[in-house]
Coordinates of C-alpha atoms and ligand atoms in Angstrom, one line a residue:
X1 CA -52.6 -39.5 -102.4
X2 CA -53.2 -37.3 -99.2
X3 CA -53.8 -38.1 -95.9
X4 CA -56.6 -35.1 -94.6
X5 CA -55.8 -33.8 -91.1
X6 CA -57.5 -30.9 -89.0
X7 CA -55.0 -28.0 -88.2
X8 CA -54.3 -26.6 -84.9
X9 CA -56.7 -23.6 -85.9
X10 CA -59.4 -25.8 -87.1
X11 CA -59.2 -26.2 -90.7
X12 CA -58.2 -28.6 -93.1
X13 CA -54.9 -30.1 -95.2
X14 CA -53.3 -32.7 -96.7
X15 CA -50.0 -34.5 -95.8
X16 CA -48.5 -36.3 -98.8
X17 CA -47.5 -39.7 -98.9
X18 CA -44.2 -39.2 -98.5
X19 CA -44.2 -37.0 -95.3
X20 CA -46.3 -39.8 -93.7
X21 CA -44.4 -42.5 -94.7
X22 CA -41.1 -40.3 -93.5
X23 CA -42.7 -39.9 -90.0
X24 CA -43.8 -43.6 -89.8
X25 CA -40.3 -45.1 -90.2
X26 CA -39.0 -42.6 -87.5
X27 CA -41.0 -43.9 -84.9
X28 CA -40.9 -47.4 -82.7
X29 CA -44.6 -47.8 -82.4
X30 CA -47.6 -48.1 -84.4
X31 CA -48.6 -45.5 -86.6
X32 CA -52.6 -46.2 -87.2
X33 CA -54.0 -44.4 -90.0
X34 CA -58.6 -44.7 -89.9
X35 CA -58.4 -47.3 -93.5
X36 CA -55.8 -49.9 -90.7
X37 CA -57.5 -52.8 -89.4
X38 CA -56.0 -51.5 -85.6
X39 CA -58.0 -48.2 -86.0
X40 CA -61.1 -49.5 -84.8
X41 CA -59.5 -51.0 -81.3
X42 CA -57.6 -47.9 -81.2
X43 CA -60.0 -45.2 -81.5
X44 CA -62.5 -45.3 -78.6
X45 CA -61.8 -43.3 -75.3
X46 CA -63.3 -44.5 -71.9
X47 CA -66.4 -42.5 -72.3
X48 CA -69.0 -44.4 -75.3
X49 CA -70.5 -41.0 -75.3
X50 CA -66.9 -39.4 -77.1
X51 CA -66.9 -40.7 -80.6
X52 CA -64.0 -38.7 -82.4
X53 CA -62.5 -39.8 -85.2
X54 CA -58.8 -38.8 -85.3
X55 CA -56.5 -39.2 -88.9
X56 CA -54.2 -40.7 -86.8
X57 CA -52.8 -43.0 -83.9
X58 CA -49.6 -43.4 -82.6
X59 CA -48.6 -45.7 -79.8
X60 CA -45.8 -44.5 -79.1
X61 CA -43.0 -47.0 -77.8
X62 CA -41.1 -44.3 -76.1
X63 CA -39.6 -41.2 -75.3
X64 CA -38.1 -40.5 -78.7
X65 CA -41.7 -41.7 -80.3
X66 CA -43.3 -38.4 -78.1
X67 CA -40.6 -36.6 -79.3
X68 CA -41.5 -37.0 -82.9
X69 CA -45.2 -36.9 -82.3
X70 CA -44.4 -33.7 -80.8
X71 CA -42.0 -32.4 -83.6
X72 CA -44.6 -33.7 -86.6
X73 CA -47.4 -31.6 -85.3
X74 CA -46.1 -28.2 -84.5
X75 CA -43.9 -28.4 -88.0
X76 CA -47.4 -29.9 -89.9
X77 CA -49.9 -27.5 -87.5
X78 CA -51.8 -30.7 -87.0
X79 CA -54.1 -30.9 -84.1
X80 CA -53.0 -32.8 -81.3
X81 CA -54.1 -35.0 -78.5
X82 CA -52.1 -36.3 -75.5
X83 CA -53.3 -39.4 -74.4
X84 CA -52.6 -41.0 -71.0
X85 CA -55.2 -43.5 -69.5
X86 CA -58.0 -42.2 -72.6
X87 CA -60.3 -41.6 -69.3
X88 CA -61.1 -38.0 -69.8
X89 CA -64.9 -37.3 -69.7
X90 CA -64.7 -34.6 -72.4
X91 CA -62.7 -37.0 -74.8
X92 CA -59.5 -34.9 -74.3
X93 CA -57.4 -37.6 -75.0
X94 CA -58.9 -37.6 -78.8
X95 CA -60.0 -35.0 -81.4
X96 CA -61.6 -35.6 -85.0
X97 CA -58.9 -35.2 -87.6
X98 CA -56.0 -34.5 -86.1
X99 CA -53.1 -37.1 -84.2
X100 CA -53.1 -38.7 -81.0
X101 CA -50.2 -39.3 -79.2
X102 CA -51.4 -42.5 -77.3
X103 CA -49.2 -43.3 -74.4
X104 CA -51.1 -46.2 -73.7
X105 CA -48.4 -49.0 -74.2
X106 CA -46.1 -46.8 -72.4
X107 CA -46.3 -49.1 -69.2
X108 CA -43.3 -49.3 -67.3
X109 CA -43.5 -49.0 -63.6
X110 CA -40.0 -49.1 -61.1
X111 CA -40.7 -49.3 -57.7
X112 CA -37.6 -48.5 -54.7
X113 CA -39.6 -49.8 -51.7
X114 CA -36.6 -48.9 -49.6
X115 CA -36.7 -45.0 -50.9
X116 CA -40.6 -45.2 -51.0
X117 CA -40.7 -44.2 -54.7
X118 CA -42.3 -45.2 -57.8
X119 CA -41.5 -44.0 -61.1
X120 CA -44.1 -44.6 -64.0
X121 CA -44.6 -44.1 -67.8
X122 CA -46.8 -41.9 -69.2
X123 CA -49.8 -44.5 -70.0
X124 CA -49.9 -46.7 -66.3
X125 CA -53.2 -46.5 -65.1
X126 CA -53.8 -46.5 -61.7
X127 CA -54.7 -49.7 -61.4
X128 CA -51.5 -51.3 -62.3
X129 CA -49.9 -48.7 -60.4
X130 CA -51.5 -50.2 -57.1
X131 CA -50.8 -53.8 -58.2
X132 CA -47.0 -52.8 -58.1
X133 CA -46.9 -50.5 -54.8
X134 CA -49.1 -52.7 -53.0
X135 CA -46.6 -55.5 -53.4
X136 CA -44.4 -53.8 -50.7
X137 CA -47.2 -52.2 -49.0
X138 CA -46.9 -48.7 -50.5
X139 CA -49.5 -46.2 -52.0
X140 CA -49.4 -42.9 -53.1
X141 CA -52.7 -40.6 -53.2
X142 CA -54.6 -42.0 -56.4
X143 CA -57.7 -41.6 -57.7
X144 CA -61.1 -43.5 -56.3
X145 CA -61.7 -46.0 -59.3
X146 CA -58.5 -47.9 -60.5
X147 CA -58.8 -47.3 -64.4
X148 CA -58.0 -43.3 -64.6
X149 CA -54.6 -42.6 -66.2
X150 CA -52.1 -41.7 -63.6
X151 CA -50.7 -39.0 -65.9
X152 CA -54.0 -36.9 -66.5
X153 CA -55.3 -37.3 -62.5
X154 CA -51.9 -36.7 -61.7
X155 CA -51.5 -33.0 -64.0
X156 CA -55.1 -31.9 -63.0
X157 CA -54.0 -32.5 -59.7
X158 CA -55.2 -35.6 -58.2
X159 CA -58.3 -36.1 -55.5
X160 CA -58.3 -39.5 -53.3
X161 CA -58.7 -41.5 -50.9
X162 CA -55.3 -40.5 -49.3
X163 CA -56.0 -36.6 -49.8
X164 CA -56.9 -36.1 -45.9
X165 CA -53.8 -38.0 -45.1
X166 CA -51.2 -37.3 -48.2
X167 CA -52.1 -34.5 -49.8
X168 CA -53.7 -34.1 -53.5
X169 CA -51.3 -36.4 -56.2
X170 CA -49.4 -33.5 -57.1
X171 CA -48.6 -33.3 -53.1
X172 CA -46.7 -36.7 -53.6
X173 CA -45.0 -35.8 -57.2
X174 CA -41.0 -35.5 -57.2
X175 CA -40.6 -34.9 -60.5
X176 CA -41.8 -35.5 -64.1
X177 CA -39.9 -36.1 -67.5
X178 CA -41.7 -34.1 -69.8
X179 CA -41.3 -33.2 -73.7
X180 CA -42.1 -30.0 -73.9
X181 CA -43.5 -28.2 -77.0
X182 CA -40.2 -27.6 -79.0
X183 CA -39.6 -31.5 -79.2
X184 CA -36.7 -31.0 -76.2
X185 CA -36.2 -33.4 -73.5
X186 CA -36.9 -31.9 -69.8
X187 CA -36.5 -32.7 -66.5
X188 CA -38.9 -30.9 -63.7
X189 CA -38.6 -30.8 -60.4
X190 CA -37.8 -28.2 -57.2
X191 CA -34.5 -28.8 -58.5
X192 CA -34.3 -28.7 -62.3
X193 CA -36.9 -26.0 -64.1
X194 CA -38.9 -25.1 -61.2
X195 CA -41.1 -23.3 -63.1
X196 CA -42.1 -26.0 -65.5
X197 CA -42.7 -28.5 -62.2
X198 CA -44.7 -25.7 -60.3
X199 CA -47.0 -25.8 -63.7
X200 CA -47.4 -29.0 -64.1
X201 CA -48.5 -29.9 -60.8
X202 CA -52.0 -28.9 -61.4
X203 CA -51.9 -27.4 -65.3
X204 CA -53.6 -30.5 -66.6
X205 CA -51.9 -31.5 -70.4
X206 CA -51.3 -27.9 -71.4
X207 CA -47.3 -27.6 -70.8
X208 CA -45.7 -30.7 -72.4
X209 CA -46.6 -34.7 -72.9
X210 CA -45.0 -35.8 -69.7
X211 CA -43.3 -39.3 -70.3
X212 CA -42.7 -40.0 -66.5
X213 CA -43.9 -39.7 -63.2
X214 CA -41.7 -39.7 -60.1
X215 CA -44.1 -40.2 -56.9
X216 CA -42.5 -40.1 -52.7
X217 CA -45.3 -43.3 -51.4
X218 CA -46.7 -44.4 -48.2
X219 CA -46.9 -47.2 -46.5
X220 CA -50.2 -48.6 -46.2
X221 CA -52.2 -51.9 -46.6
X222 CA -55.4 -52.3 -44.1
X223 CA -57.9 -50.0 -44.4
X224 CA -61.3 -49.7 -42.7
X225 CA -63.5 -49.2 -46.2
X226 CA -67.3 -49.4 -47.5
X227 CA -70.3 -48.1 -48.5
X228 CA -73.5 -47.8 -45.7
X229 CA -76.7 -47.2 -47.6
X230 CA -80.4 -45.7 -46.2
X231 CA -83.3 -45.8 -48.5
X232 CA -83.7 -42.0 -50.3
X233 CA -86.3 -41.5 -47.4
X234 CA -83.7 -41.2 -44.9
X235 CA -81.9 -38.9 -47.2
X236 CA -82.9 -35.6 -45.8
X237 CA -81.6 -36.5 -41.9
X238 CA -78.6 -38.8 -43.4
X239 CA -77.3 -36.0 -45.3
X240 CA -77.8 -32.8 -42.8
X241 CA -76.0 -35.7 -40.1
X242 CA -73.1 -36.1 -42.6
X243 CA -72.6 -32.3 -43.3
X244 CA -71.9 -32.1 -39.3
X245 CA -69.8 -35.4 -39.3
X246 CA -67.5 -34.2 -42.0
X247 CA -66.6 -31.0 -40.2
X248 CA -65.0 -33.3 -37.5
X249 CA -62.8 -35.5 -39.6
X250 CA -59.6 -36.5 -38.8
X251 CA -56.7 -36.6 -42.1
X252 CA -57.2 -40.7 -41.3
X253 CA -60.4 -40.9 -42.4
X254 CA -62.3 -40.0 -45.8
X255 CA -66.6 -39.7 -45.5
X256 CA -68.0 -39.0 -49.0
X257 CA -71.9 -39.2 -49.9
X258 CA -73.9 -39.9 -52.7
X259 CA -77.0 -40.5 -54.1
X260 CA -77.2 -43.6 -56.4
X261 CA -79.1 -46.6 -57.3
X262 CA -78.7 -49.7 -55.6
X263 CA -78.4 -53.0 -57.7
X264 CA -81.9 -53.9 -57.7
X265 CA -82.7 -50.7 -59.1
X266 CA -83.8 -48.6 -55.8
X267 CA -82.6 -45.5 -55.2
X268 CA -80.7 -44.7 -52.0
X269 CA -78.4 -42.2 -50.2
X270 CA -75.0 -43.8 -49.7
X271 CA -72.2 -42.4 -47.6
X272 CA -68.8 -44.1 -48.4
X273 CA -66.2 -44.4 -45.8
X274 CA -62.5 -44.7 -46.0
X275 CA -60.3 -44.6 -42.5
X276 CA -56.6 -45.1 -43.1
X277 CA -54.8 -46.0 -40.1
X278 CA -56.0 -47.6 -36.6
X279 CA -58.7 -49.8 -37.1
X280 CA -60.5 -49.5 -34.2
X281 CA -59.9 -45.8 -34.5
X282 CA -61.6 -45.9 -37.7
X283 CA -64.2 -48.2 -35.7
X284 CA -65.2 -45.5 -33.4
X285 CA -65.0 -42.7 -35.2
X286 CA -67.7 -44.1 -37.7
X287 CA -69.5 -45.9 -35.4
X288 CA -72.4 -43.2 -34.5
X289 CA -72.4 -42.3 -38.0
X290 CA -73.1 -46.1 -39.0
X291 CA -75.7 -46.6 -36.3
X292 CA -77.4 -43.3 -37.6
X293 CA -81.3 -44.0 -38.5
X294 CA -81.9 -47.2 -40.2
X295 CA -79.3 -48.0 -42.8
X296 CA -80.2 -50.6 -44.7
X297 CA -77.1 -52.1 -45.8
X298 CA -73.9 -51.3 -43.7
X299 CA -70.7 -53.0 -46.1
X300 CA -68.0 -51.0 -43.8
X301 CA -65.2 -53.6 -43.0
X302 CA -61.5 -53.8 -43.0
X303 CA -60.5 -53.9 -46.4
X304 CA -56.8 -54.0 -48.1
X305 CA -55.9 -50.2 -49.7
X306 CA -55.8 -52.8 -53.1
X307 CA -59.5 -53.9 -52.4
X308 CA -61.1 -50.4 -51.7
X309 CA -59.0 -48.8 -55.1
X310 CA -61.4 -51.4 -57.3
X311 CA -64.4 -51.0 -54.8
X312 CA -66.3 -48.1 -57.1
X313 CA -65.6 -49.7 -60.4
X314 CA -68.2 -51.4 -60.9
X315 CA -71.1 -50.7 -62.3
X316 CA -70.2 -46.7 -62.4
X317 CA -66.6 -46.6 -64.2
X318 CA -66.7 -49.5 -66.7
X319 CA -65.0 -48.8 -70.1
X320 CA -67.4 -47.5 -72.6
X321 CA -70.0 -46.6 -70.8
X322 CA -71.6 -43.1 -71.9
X323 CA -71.4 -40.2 -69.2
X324 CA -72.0 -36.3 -69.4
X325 CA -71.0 -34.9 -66.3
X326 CA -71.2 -31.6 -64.9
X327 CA -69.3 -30.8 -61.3
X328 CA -68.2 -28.0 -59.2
X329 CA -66.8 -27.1 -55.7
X330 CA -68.8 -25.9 -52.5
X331 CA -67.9 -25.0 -49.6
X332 CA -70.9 -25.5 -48.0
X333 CA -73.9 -28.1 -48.3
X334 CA -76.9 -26.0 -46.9
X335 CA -80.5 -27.1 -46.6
X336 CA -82.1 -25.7 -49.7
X337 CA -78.5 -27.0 -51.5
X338 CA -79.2 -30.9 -50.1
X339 CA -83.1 -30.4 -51.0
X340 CA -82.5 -30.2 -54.8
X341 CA -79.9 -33.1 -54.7
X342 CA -82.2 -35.1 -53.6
X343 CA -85.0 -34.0 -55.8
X344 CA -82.5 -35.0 -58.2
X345 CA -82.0 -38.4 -57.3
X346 CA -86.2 -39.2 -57.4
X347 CA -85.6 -37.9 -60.8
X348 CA -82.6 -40.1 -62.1
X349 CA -83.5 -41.2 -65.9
X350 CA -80.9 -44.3 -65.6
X351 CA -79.7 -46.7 -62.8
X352 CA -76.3 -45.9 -63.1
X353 CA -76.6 -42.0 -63.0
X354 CA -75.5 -41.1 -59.7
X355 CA -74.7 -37.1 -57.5
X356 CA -71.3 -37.5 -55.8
X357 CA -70.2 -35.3 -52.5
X358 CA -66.3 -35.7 -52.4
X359 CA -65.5 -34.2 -49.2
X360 CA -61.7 -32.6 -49.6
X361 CA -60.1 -31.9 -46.0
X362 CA -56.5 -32.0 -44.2
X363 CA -53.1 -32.5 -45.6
X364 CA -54.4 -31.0 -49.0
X365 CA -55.7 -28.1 -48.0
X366 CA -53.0 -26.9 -45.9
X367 CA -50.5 -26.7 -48.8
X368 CA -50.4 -22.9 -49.7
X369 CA -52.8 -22.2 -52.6
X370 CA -49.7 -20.8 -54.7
X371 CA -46.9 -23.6 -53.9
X372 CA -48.3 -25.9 -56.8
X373 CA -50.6 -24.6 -60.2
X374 CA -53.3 -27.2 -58.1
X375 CA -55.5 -24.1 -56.7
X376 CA -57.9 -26.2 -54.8
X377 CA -56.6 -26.3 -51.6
X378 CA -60.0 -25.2 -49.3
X379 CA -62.1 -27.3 -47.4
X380 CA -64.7 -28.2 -49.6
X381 CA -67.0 -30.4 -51.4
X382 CA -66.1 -31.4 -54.9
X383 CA -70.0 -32.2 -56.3
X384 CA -71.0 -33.8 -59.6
X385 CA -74.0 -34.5 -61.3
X386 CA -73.4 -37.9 -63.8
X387 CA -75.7 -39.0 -66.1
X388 CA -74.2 -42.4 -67.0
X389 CA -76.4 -45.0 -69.3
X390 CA -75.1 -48.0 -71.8
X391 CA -77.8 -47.4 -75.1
X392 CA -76.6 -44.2 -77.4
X393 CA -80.2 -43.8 -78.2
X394 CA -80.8 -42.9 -74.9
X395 CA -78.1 -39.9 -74.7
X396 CA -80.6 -37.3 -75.2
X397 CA -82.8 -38.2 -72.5
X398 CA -79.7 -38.5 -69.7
X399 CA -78.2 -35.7 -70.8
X400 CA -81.4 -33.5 -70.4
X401 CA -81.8 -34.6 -66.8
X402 CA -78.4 -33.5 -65.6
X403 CA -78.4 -30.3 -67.4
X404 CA -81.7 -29.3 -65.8
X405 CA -80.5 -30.5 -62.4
X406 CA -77.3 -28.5 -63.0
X407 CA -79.2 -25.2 -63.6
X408 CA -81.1 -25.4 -60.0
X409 CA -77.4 -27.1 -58.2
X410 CA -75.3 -24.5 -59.9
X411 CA -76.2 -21.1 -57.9
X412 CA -74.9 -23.2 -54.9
X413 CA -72.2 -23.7 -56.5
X414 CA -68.7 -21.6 -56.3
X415 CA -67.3 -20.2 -59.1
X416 CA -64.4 -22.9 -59.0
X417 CA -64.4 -26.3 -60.5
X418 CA -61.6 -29.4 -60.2
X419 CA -59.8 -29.0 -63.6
X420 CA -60.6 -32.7 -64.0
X421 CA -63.9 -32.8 -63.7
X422 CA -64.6 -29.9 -66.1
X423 CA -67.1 -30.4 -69.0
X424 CA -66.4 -29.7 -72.5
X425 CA -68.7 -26.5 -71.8
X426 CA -67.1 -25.1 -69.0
X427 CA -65.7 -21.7 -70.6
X428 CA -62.5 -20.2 -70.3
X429 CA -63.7 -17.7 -66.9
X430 CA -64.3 -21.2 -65.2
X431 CA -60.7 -22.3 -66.2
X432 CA -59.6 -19.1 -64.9
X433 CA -61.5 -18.8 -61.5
X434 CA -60.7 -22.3 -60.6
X435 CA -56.9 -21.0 -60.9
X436 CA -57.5 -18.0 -58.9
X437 CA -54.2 -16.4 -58.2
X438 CA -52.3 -18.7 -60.1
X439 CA -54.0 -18.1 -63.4
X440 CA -51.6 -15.2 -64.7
X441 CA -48.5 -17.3 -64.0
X442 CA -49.7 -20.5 -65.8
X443 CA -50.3 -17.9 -68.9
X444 CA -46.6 -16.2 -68.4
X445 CA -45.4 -20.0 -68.4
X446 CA -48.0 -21.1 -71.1
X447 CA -46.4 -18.1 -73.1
X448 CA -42.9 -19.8 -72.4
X449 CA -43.1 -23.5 -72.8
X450 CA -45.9 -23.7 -75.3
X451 CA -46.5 -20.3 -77.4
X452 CA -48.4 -21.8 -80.1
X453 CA -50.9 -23.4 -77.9
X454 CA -49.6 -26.9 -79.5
X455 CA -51.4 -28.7 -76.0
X456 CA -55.0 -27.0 -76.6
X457 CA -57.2 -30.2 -76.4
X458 CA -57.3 -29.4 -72.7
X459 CA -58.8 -27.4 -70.0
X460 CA -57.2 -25.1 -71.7
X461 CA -54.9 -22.3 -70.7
X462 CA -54.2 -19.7 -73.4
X463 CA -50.3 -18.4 -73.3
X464 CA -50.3 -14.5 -71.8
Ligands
FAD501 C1 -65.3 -42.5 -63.7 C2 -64.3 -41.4 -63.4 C3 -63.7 -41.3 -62.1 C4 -62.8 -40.4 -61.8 N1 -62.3 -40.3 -60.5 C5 -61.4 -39.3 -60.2 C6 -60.9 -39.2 -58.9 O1 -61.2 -40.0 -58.0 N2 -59.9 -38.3 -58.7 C7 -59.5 -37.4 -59.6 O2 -58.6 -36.6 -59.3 N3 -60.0 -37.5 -60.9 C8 -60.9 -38.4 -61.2 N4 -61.4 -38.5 -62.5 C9 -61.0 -37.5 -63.4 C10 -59.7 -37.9 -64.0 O3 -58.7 -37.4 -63.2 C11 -59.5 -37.3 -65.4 O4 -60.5 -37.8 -66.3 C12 -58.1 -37.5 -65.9 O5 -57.9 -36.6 -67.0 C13 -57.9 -38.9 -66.5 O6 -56.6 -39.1 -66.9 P1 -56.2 -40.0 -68.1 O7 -54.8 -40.0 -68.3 O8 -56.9 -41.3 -68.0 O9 -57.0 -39.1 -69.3 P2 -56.8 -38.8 -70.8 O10 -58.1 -38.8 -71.4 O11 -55.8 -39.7 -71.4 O12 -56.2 -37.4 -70.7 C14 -56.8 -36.3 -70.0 C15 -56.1 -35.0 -70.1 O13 -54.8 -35.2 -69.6 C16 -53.8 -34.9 -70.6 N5 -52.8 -36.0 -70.6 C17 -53.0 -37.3 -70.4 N6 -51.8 -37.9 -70.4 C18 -50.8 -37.0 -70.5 C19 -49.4 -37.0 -70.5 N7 -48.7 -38.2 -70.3 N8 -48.7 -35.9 -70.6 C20 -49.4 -34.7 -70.7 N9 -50.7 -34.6 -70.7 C21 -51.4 -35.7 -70.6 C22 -54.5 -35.0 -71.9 O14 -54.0 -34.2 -72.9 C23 -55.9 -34.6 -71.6 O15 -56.0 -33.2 -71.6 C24 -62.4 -39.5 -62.8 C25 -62.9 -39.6 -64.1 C26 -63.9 -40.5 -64.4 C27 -64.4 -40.6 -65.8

């Protein structure tokens, strides 16, 4: 008997019982093969519209399980996945045929509220990441839903509600523990191979399975938070208002917009508000924006930092649900940009489809674009276009409308693109525009820490 697995070059081969059985006993955690009854719980990613069928499963236990996940695969060529949280849109975190290295039991969190630092495994999400800061008051810059893996966010580079204040997640990494390609045990940091730390602070999975994150945190706990809603009528004014407002933000505050469907199925323009420090600061500043036309719902209102990380997870980032996304940065919304959003949203195929203006300002963009592989570092709009639905009958349809929407948003668009928002499609000139100058060094380091290309299911980065 064989066990078939897809090589890292795409074809096929069989591992013999005895090599599996070998690899099995050398590691702590489960070992789940497609015929265990465990397969089936295992398998799925966040996105129901991924449905990869890897040979096998390992939840690892461990460092010293990543280490022989890492060591099978480059000595069998077999195809591998890193999995953190399992949030990635594209399905990164599986493949068909090959193994996945599933840090998801990996949980451990340490918290030194004194020092202000957290160190976490390899398969926290942020969620429980929160749950343990928060208990002394502390965050770091996380993501804006609670269920994203703090180690994929964290190596694409990590856009928040803290960015304007903190700095992208990579801003707030001291080190990582990281088993690189050859199976060996590293540490990273400014300190101890610089080089490896400057890569993985933005070079999404492609430079080792990093076993630990060590994050500097902040203290905070109140924040003024919420969503303020006009019906899609309003959308024209509310959104040429918003492009003015956001050019006057302090780092304190966050203003994002979107177009999405309210619960009773109408849809609306949304802006959603974060201030982070002072409330009545945050009172004023958002005051004339709040009062602007006639919202009709205003939910702004002093909120714990706890609260507002859970406040977009429903009914847009629930497990399972299908999405195709595309996304992209701009630097600047202009009229004819903001007519075809809109356009878009009197077009929306499904209720939880939405078009998301993540407004990235302050402390992350005045980090110098080459101090971290995280290029991103303008003032800017991330964008997205998602096409979101629950019935995989339906994927056609959803899918159609964003990539039509996409073709008349994308000559807006820069040539750029957050790493972790890429789709599957994006090709390898948008990998390397969204790098800009730091593209050829992440190759020259590719070429050093991972020659074989061993991390390839990935925005990837091919070695130099
Ligand atoms: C609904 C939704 C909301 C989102 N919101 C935000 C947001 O607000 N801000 C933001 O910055 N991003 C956001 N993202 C994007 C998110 O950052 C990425 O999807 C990220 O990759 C998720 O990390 P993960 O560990 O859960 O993913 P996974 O699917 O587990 O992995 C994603 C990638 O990271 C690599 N990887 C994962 N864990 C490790 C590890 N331990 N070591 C090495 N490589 C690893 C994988 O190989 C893979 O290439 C969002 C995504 C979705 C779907």
């Amino acid at each position: 008997m064989s066990l078939q697995v897809t090589t890292l070059d795409g074809a096929s081969t069989g591992l013999g019982d005895s090599t599996l059985d070998g690899f099995r006993q050398s590691v702590r955690g489960d070992v789940i093969l497609a015929t265990d009854p465990q397969y089936g719980a295992a398998r799925p990613v966040w996105n129901g519209n991924i449905q990869k069928s890897p040979a096998m499963i390992v939840r690892c236990a461990g460092v010293s399980d990543v280490q022989r996940c890492i060591d099978f695969a480059r000595t069998h060529s077999v195809l591998l996945s890193i999995r953190g949280g399992g949030h990635s849109a594209p399905g990164y975190g599986s493949n068909d045929g090959g193994m996945v290295l599933d840090m998801g039991p990996m949980k451990g969190i340490q918290v030194d509220p004194t020092g202000r630092i957290a160190r976490v495994q390899g398969g926290v999400l942020w969620r429980e990441f929160d749950h343990e800061t928060q208990a002394f008051g502390l965050a770091t810059t996380g993501g804006t839903v609670s269920n994203t893996g703090v180690a994929g966010l964290t190596l694409g580079g990590g856009l928040g509600w803290l960015m304007g204040k903190h700095g992208a997640t990579v801003d707030n990494l001291l080190s990582a523990d990281v088993v690189t390609a050859d199976g060996q045990f590293r540490k990273a940091s400014v300190a101890e191979n610089p080089d490896l730390f400057w890569a993985l602070r933005g070079g999404g999975g492609n430079f080792g399975a990093v076993t630990s994150f060590e994050f500097n945190l902040h203290p905070i706990s109140q924040t003024l938070s919420g969503l303020v809603l006009w019906p899609l009528s309003q959308a024209r004014d509310v959104l040429r208002r918003y492009r003015d407002f956001a050019a006057t933000l302090p780092d304190e505050a966050e203003a994002y917009a979107a177009l999405l469907t309210s619960p009773d199925g109408v849809p609306m323009v949304a802006l959603i508000l974060g201030y982070n420090g002072d409330l009545a600061a945050g009172e004023s500043l958002f005051a004339p924006l709040r009062a602007f036309g006639s919202p009709a719902a205003d939910m702004v209102a002093p909120m714990s930092y706890g609260a507002r990380q859970v406040m977009l997870d429903q009914p847009g980032a629930i497990h399972g649900l299908h999405r195709y996304w595309r996304s992209a940065f701009t630097e600047q919304l202009s009229d004819g940009f903001l007519d075809v959003l809109i356009e878009g949203a009197h077009g929306f195929t499904s209720p939880l489809s939405a078009l998301f203006l993540f407004h990235v300002h302050g402390a992350i963009t005045r980090v110098p674009e080459g101090e971290t592989a995280f290029a991103a570092r303008r003032t800017q709009w991330d964008f997205d276009v998602i096409g979101q639905w629950e019935d995989a009958t339906e994927s056609a349809r959803h899918i159609g409308w964003v990539r039509e929407l996409w073709t008349r948003l994308e000559p807006h668009a820069s040539a750029t693109t957050y790493i972790n928002h890429m789709a599957a499609e994006d090709r390898a000139e948008t990998v390397r525009a969204s790098y800009g100058a730091n593209y050829q060094r992440l190759r020259e380091l590719k070429r050093r820490w991972d020659p074989t290309n061993l991390f390839r299911v990935n925005s990837n980065i091919a070695p130099a």
